Coordinates of C-alpha atoms and ligand atoms in Angstrom, one line a residue:
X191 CA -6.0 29.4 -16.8
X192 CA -3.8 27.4 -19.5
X193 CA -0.2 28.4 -19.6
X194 CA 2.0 27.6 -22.8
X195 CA 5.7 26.8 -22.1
X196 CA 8.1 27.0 -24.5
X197 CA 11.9 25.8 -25.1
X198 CA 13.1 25.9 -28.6
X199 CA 16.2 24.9 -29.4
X200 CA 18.6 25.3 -32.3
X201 CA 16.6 22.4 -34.5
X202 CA 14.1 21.5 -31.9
X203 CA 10.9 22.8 -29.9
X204 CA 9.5 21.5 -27.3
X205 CA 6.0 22.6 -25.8
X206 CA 4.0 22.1 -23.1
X207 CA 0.2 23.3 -21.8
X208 CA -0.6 23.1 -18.1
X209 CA -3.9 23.9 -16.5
X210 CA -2.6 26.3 -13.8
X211 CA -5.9 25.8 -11.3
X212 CA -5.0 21.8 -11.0
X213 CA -1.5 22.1 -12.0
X214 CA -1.8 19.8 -14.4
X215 CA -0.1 18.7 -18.1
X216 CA -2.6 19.3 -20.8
X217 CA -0.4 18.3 -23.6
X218 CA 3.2 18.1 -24.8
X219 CA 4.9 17.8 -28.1
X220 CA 8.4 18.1 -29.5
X221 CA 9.4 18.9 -32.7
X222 CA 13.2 17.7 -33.8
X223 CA 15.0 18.0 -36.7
X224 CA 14.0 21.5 -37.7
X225 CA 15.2 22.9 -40.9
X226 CA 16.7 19.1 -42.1
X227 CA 14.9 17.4 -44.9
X228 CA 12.8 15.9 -42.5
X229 CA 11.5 16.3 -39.5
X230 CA 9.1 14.8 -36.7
X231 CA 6.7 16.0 -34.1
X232 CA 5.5 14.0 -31.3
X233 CA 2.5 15.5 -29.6
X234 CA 0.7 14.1 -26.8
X235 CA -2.6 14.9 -25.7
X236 CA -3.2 14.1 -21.7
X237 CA -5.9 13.6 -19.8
X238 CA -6.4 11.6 -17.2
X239 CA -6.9 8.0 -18.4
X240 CA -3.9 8.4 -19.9
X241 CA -1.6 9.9 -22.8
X242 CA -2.5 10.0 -26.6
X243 CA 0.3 10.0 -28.9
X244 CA 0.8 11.7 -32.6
X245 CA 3.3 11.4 -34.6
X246 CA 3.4 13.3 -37.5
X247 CA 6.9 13.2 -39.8
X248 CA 7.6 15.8 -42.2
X249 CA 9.9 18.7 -43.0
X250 CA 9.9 21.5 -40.8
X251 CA 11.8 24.6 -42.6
X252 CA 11.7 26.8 -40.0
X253 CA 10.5 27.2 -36.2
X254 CA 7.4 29.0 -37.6
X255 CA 6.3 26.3 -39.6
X256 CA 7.0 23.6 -36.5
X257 CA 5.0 26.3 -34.0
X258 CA 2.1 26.5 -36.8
X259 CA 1.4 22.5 -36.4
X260 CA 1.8 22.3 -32.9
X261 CA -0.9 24.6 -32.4
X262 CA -2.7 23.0 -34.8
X263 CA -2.6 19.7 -33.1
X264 CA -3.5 21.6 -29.4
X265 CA -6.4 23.1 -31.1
X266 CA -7.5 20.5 -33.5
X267 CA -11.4 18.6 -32.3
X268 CA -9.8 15.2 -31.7
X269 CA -6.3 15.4 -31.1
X270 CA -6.2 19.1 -29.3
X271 CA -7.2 20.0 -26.0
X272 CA -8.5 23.4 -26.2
X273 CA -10.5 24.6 -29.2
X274 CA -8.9 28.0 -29.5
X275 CA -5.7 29.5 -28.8
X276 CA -7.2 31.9 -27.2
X277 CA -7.9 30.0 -24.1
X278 CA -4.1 30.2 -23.6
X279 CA -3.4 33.1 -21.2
X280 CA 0.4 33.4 -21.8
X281 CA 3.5 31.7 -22.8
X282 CA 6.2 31.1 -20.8
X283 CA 10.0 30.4 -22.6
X284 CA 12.7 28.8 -21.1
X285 CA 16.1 31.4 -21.8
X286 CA 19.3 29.9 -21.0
X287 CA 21.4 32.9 -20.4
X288 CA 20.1 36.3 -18.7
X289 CA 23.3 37.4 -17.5
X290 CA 23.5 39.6 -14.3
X291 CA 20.9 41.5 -15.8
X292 CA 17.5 39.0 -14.8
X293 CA 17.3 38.2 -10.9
X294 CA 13.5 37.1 -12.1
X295 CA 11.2 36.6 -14.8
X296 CA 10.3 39.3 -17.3
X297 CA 7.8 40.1 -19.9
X298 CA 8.9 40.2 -23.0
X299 CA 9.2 43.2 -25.1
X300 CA 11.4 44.8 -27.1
X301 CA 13.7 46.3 -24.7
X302 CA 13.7 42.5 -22.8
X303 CA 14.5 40.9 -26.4
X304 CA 17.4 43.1 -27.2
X305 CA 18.3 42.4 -23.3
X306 CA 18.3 38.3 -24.6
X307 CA 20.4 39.3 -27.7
X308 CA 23.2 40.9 -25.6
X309 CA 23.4 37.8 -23.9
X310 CA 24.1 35.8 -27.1
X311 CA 28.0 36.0 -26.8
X312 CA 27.8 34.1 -23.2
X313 CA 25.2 31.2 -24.9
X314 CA 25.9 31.3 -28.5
X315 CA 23.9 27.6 -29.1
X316 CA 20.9 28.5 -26.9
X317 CA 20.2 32.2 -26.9
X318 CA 19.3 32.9 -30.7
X319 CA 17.4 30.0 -31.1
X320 CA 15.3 30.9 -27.5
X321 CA 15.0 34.3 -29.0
X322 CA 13.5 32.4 -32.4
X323 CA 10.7 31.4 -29.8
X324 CA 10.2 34.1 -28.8
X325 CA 9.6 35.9 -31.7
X326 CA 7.4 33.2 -33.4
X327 CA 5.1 33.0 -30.5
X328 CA 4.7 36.7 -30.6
X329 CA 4.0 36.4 -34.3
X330 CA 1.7 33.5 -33.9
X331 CA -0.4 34.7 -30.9
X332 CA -1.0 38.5 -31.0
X333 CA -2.4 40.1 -28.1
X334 CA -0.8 37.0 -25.7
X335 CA 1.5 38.1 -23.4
X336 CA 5.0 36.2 -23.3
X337 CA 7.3 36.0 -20.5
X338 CA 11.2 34.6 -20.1
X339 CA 12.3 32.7 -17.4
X340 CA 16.3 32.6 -17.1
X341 CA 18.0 29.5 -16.4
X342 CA 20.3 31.5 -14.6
X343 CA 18.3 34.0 -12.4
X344 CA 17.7 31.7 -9.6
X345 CA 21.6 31.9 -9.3
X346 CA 21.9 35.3 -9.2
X347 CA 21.7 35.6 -5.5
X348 CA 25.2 33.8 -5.4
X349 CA 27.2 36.6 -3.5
X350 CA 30.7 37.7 -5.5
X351 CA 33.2 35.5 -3.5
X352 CA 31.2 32.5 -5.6
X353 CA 30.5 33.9 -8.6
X354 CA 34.2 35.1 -9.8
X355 CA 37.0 33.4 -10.8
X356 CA 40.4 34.4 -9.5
X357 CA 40.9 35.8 -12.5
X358 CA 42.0 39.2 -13.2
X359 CA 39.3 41.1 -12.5
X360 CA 39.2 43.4 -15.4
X361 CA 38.2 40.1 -17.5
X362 CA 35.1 40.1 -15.3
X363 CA 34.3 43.9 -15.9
X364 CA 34.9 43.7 -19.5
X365 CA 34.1 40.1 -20.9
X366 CA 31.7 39.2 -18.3
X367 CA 33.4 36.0 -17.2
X368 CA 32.4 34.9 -14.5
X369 CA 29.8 31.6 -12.6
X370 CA 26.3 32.2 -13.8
X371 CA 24.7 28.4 -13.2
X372 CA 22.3 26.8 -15.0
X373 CA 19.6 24.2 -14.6
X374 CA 18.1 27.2 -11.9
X375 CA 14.4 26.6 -12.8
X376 CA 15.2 22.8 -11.8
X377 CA 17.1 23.5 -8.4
X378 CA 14.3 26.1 -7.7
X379 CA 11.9 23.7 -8.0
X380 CA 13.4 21.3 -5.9
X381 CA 14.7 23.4 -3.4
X382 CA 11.0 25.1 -2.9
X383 CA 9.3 21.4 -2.6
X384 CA 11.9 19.7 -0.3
X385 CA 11.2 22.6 2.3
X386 CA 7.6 22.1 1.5
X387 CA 7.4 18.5 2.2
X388 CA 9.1 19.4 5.3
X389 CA 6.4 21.7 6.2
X390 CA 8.7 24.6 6.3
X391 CA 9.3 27.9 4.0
X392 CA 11.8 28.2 1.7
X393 CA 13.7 30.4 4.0
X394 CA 13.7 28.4 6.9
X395 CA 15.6 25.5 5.0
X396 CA 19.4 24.7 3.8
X397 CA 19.2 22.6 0.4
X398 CA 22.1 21.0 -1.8
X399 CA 19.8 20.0 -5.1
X400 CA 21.2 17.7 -7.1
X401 CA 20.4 17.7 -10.7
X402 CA 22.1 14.4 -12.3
X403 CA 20.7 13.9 -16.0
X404 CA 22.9 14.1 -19.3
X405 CA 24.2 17.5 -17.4
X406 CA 24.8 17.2 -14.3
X407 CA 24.8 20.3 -11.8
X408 CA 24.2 20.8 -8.1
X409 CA 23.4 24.2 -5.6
X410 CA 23.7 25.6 -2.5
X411 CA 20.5 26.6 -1.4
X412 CA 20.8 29.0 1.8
X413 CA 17.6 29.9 3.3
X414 CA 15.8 29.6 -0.4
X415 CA 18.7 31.1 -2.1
X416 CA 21.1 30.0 -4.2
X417 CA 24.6 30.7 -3.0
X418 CA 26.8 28.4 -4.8
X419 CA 26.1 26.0 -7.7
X420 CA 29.0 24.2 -9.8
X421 CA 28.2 25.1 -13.1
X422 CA 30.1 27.8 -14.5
X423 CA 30.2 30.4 -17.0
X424 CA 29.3 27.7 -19.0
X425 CA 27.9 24.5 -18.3
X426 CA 30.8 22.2 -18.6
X427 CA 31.6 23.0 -14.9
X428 CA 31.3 21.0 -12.1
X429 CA 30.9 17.7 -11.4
X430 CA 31.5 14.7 -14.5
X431 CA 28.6 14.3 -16.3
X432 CA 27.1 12.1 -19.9
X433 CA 29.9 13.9 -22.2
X434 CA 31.0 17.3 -20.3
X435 CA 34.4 16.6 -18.3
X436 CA 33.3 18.7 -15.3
X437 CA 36.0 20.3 -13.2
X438 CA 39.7 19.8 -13.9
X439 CA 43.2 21.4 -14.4
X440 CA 42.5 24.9 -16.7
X441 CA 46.9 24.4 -17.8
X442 CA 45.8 20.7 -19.3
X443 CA 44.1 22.8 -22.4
X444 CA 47.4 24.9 -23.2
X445 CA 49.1 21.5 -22.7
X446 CA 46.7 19.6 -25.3
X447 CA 47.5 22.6 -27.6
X448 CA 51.4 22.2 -27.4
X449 CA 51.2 18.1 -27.5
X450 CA 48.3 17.2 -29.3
X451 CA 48.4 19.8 -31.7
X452 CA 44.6 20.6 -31.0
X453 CA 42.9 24.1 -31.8
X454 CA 39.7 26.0 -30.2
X455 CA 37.5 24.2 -31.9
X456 CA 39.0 20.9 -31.4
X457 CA 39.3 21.6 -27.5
X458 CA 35.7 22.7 -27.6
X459 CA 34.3 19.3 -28.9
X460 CA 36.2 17.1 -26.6
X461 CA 35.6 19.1 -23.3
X462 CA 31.6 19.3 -24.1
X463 CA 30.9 16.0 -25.9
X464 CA 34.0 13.3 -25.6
X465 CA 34.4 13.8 -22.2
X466 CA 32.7 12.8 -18.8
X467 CA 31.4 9.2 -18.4
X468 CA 31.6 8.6 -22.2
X469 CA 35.4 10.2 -22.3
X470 CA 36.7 7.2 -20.0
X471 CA 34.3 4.5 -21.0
X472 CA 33.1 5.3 -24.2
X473 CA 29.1 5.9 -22.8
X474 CA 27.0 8.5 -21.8
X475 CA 24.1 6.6 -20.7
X476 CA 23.9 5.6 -17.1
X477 CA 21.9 2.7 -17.8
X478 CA 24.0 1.3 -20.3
X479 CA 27.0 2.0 -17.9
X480 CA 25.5 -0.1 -15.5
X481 CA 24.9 -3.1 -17.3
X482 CA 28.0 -3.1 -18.7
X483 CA 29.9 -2.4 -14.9
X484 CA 27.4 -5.7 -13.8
X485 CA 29.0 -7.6 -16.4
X486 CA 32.3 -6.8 -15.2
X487 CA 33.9 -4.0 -17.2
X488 CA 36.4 -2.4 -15.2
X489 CA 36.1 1.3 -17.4
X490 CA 32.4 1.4 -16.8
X491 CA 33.1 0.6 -12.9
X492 CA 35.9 3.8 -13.0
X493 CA 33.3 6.0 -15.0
X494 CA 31.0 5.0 -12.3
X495 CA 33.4 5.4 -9.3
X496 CA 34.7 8.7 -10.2
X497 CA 31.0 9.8 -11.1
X498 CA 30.1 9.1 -7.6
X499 CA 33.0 10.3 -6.0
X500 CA 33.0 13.9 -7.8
X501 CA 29.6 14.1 -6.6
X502 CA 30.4 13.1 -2.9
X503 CA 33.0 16.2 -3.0
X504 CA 30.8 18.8 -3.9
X505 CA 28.2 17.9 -1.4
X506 CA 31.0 18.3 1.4
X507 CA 32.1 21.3 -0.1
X508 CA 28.7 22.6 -0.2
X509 CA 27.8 21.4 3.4
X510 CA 31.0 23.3 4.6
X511 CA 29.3 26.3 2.6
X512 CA 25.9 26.2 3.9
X513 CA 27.2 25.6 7.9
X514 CA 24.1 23.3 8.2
X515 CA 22.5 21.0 6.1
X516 CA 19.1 20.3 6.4
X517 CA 17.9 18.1 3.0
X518 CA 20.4 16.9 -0.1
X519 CA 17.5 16.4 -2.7
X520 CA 18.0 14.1 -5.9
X521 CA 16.5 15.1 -9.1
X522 CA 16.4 14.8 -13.1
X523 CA 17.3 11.4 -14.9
X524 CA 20.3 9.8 -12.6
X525 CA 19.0 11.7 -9.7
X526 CA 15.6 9.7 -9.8
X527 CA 15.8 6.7 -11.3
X528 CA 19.6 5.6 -10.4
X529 CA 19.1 3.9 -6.9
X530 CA 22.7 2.7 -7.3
X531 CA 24.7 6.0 -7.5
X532 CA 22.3 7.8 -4.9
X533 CA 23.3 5.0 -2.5
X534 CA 26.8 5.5 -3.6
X535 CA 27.2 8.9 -3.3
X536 CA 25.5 8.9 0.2
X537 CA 27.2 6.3 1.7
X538 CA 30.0 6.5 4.2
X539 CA 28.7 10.1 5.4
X540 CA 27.5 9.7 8.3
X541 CA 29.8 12.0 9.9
X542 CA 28.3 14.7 8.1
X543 CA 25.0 13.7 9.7
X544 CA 23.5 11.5 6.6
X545 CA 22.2 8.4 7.8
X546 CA 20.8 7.1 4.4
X547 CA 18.4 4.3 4.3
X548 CA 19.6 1.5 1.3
X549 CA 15.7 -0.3 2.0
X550 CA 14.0 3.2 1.3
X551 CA 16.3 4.0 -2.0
X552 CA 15.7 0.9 -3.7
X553 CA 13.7 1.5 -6.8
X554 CA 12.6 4.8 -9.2
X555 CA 10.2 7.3 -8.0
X556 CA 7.4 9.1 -9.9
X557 CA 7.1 11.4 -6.8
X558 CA 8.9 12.9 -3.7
X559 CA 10.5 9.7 -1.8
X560 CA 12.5 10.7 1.3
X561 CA 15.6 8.1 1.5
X562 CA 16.9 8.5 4.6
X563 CA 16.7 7.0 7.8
X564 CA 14.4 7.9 10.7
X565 CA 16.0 10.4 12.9
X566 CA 18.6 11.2 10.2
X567 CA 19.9 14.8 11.1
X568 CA 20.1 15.5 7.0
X569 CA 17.0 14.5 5.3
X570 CA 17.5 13.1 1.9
X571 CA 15.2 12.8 -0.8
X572 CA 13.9 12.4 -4.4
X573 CA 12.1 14.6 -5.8
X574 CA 11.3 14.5 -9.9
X575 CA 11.9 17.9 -11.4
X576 CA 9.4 19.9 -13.2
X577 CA 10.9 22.7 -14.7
X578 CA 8.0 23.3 -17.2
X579 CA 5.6 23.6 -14.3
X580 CA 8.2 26.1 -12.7
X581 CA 7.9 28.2 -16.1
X582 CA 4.8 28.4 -15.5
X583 CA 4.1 29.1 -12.2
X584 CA 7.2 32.2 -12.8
X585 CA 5.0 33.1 -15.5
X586 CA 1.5 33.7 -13.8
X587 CA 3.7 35.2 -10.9
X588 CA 5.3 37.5 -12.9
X589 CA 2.3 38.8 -14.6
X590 CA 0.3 39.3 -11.8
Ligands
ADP865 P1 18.6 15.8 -19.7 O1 19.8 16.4 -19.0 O2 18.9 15.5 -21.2 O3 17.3 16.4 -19.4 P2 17.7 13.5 -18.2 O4 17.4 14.3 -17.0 O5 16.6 12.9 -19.0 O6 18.6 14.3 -19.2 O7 18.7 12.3 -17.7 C1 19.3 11.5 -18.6 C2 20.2 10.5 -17.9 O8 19.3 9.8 -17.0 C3 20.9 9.5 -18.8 O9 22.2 9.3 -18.3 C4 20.1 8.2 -18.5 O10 20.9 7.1 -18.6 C5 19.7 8.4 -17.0 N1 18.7 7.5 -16.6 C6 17.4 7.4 -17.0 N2 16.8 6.4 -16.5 C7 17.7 5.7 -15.7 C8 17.7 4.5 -14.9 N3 16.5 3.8 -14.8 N4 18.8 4.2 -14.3 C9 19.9 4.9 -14.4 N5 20.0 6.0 -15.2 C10 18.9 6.4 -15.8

């Protein structure tokens, strides 16, 4: 059974075929750059000697036209890896925002769409163009069914006391303002295959995930369900991450209003993409942070410090939350490959019951690594996200 996912984005699409019996990738592609003069796909075909890559640039008017060659290239007799689309039994799409209205994964119809539109004033850069997806897919494979998965419905279990801002509450009730978390596909994953490499259920389990790539976000996962996670209504909340500040003072925007002169859109852009690590040392990438920090350069050591340290807060906070903590699991760029910041976020904890292991962390993982030591009361670990493989798997559940 071959599973499509899908995850367009405002100019891009990204796609990927899994073999559901061995769980395995089939192909991937991504197509940037849609509706610019030119654009570029990047397909892969996998198997198991290895990846071949296609790159094919070109202009891409619309999604339709970008969807059109990618299922050219998974169909075509050299470069494909089925020879119909037929042999794909549904598609899966990643949706950012399903409000408080998605708990779980849906099939799409029209009611579900209209659902997805409603939902556009909470993710105005990710809805539509998800929705665009959506409706290509339909167009492009008749008869296949099509299912969303919400990056927010594994959060939905967060009880109110999380979830609203002390606020008044008529904002709530009228605007909708409140937490909704993202990245949930990611901390679902992780959460579900920590308790299985422990041998346990989902529900037997307390989990902090996390997820430290170009956003950062992390949950509270209470007997497999999410009870807290530091995203927001939006995802600038939280911890510090590439270019999105995080948490901090709400008064400093009125403040930058009055003194800096600066409107919406102005506050918009520096909060989302001139802030975080690249707001106090003018990078977003970890790895170039690093070497920069190595060769002595004290802003990329603060970016680094108060990375670390806003990290180190939530998992407190979120280990005062859960009561009892039984893995902190590491995913997504940072999470797996950045043996520095994992040791310095986990050091100096033992009181919490952390007794990390500096030998074990040493190094990038291409599968679940635990990292603590022997005995360690919390059990951390590694563990590289899939999110495409949790699109899927939501997908065949939710059509079965
Ligand atoms: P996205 O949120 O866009 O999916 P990723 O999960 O790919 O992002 O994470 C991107 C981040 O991971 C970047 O900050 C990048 O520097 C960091 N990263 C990737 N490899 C390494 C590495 N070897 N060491 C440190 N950071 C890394």
């Amino acid at each position: 059974m071959n599973v499509l996912v899908i995850n367009a984005g405002s100019s891009s699409l990204k796609y990927q075929l899994l073999n559901m019996e061995k769980e395995t990738v089939m192909a991937t592609g991504l197509v940037e750059r849609i509706g610019d003069k030119t654009g570029t796909i990047t397909h892969k075909k996998i198997n198991g000697s290895g990846e071949e890559k296609t790159v094919i640039e070109r202009p891409f008017p619309n999604h339709k036209e970008a969807m059109h060659l990618a299922v050219d290239l998974i169909t075509d007799p050299e470069k494909g890896v089925i020879s119909d689309k037929k042999e794909i039994y549904a598609i899966g799409h990643r949706v950012v925002q399903g409000g408080e209205q998605f708990n779980t994964s849906i099939r799409i119809n029209d009611s579900i769409k209209q659902a997805i539109k409603d939902n556009n004033p909470l993710a105005p850069l990710h809805n539509p163009a998800n929705l665009v997806g959506i409706e290509v897919a339909e167009e492009l494979f008749p008869g296949t069914p099509n299912v969303a998965v919400f990056d927010t419905e594994f959060h939905q279990t967060m009880p109110p006391k999380a979830f609203l801002y002390a606020l008044p509450y008529e904002y709530y009730k009228e605007l909708r303002i409140r937490r909704y978390g993202f990245h949930g596909t990611s901390h679902k994953y992780v959460a579900h295959k920590a308790a299985s490499l422990l041998g346990k259920k989902p529900e037997d389990v307390n989990i902090i995930t996390v997820h430290l790539g170009n956003g950062c976000s992390m949950a509270a996962v209470k007997k497999g369900k999410c009870v807290d996670t530091s995203m927001g209504m939006t995802p600038l909340a939280g911890v510090m991450m590439g270019t999105r500040s995080g948490d901090f003072d709400p008064a400093i925007i009125p403040y930058l209003v009055k003194h800096k002169g600066m409107n919406v859109d102005d506050i918009d852009n520096v909060l989302n993409k001139q802030s975080g690590l690249k707001g106090i040392c003018g990078m977003n990438d970890m790895r170039d942070i690093h070497a920069k920090a190595e060769q002595g350069d004290e802003m990329a050591k603060l970016a680094l410090e108060m990375f670390v340290y806003r990290v180190k807060k939530y998992i407190g906070s979120y280990a005062a939350v859960l009561g009892t903590v039984d893995v902190i699991a590491f995913t997504a760029g940072i999470g797996e490959n950045d043996d520095i910041a994992r040791r310095d976020i986990c050091m100096d904890m033992e009181g919490l019951g952390i007794d990390f292991d500096t030998e074990k962390n040493k190094g990038r993982f291409g599968s679940p690594q635990a990292i603590h030591k022997e005995g360690s009361k919390v059990q951390v670990w590694v563990i590289p996200t899939n999110e495409e493989l949790q699109i899927a798997q939501d997908t065949v559940a939710t059509l079965s």
